[in-house]
Coordinates of C-alpha atoms in Angstrom, one line a residue:
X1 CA -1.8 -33.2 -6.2
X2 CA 0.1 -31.5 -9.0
X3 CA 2.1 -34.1 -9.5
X4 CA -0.8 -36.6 -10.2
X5 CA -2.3 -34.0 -12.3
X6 CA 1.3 -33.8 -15.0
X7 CA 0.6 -37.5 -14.4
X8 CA -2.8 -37.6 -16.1
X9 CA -2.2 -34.8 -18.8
X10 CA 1.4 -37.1 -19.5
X11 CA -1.0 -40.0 -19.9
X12 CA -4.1 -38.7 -21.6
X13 CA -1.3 -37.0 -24.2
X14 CA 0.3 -40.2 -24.7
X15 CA -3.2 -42.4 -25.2
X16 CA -4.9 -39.5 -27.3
X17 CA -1.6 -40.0 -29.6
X18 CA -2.1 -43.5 -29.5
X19 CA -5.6 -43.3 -30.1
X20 CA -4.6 -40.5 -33.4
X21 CA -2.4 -43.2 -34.6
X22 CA -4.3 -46.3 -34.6
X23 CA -7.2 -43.8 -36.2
X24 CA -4.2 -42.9 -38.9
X25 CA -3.2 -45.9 -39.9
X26 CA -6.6 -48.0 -40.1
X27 CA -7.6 -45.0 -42.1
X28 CA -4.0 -45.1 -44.2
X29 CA -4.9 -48.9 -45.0
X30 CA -8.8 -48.6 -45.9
X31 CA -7.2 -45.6 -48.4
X32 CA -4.9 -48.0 -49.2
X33 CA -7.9 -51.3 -49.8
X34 CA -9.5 -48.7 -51.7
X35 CA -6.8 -47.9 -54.3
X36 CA -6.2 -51.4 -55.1
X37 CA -10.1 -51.6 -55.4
X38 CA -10.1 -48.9 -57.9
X39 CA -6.6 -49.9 -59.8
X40 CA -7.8 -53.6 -60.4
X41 CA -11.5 -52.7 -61.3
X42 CA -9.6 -50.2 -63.8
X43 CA -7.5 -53.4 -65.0
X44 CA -10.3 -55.6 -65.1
X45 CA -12.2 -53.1 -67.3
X46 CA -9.6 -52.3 -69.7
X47 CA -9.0 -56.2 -70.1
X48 CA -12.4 -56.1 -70.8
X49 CA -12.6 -53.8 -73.6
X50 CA -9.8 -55.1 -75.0
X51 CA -11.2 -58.7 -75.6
X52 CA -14.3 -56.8 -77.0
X53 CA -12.6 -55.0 -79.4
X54 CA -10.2 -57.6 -79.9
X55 CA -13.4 -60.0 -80.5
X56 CA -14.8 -57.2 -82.9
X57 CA -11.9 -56.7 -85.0
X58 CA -12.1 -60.9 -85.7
X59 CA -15.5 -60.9 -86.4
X60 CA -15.0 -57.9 -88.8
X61 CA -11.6 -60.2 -90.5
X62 CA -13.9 -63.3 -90.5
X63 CA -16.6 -61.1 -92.4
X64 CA -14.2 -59.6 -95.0
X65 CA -12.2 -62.9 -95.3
X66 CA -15.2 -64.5 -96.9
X67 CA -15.7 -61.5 -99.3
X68 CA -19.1 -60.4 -98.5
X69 CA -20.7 -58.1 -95.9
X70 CA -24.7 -58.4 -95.5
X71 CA -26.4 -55.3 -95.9
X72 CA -29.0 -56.1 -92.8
X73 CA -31.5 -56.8 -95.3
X74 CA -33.9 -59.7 -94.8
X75 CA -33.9 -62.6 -97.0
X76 CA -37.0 -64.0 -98.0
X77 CA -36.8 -66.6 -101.0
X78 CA -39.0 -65.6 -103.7
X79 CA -42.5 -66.6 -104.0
X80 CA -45.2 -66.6 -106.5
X81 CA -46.5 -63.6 -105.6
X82 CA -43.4 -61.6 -105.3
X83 CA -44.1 -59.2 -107.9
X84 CA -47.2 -58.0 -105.9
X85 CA -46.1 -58.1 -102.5
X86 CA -42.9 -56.0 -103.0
X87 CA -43.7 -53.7 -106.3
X88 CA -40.8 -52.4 -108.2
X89 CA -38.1 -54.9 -106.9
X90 CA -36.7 -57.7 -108.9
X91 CA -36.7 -61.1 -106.6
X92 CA -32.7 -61.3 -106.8
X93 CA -32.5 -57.7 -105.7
X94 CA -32.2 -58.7 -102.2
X95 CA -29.7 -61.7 -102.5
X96 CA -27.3 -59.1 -104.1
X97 CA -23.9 -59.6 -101.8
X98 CA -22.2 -56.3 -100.7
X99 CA -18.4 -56.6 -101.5
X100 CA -16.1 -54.8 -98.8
X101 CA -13.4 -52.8 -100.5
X102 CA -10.3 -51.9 -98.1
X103 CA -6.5 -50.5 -99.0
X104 CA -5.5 -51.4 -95.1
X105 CA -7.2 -52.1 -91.8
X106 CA -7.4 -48.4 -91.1
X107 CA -9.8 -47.8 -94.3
X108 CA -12.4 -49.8 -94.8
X109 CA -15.3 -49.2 -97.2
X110 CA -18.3 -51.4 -98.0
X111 CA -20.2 -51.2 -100.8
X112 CA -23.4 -52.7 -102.4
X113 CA -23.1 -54.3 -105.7
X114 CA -24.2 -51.3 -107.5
X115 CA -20.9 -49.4 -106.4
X116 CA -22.2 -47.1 -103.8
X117 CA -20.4 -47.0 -100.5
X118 CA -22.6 -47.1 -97.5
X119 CA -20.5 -47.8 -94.8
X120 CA -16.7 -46.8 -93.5
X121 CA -15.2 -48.3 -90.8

């Protein structure tokens, strides 16, 4: 009777350690499926963000490569009665151009044809 008894505290020990380890390492490799989750969505993001800024920064060289930056105005062509609907404004005001001035990549200033800087990117 003892002896069956070591028996089945030898073998519940041995299966509970089993058991422990199989628990371990299915736990060790979901941790693991998890971190590679996490690490790729990370990569996937910064890839992202880098083609949007990359896209931004050629937008913004296509824009000053043609000289010109629109203020965000709306441009209406003159009519007869523009004098009347818009009081105090010429009809070319709004068809001024802005013109970008910029010393390097790192500093650039736009300004509307009168001079005044209203925007630094």
């Amino acid at each position: 009777m003892e002896k069956s008894l070591d028996v089945f505290c030898e073998r519940f020990t041995q299966i509970s350690k089993e058991e422990t380890e199989r628990h371990l390492k299915a736990e060790e490799d979901r941790h693991k499926r998890e971190m590679d989750f996490q690490l790729k969505q990370a990569q996937l993001e910064n890839e992202r963000r880098r083609s949007e800024r990359e896209h931004e920064m050629n937008v913004l060289r296509l824009i000053l490569s043609h000289g010109h930056v629109s203020t965000g105005r709306i441009h209406y062509p003159p009519n007869d009665n523009w004098g009347q609907n818009y009081p105090g404004m010429s009809a070319n005001s709004m068809f001024q151009p802005c013109i970008p001035t910029h010393s390097s990549m790192d500093n650039i200033s736009v300004s509307d044809s009168d001079g005044s800087t209203f925007a630094t990117l």
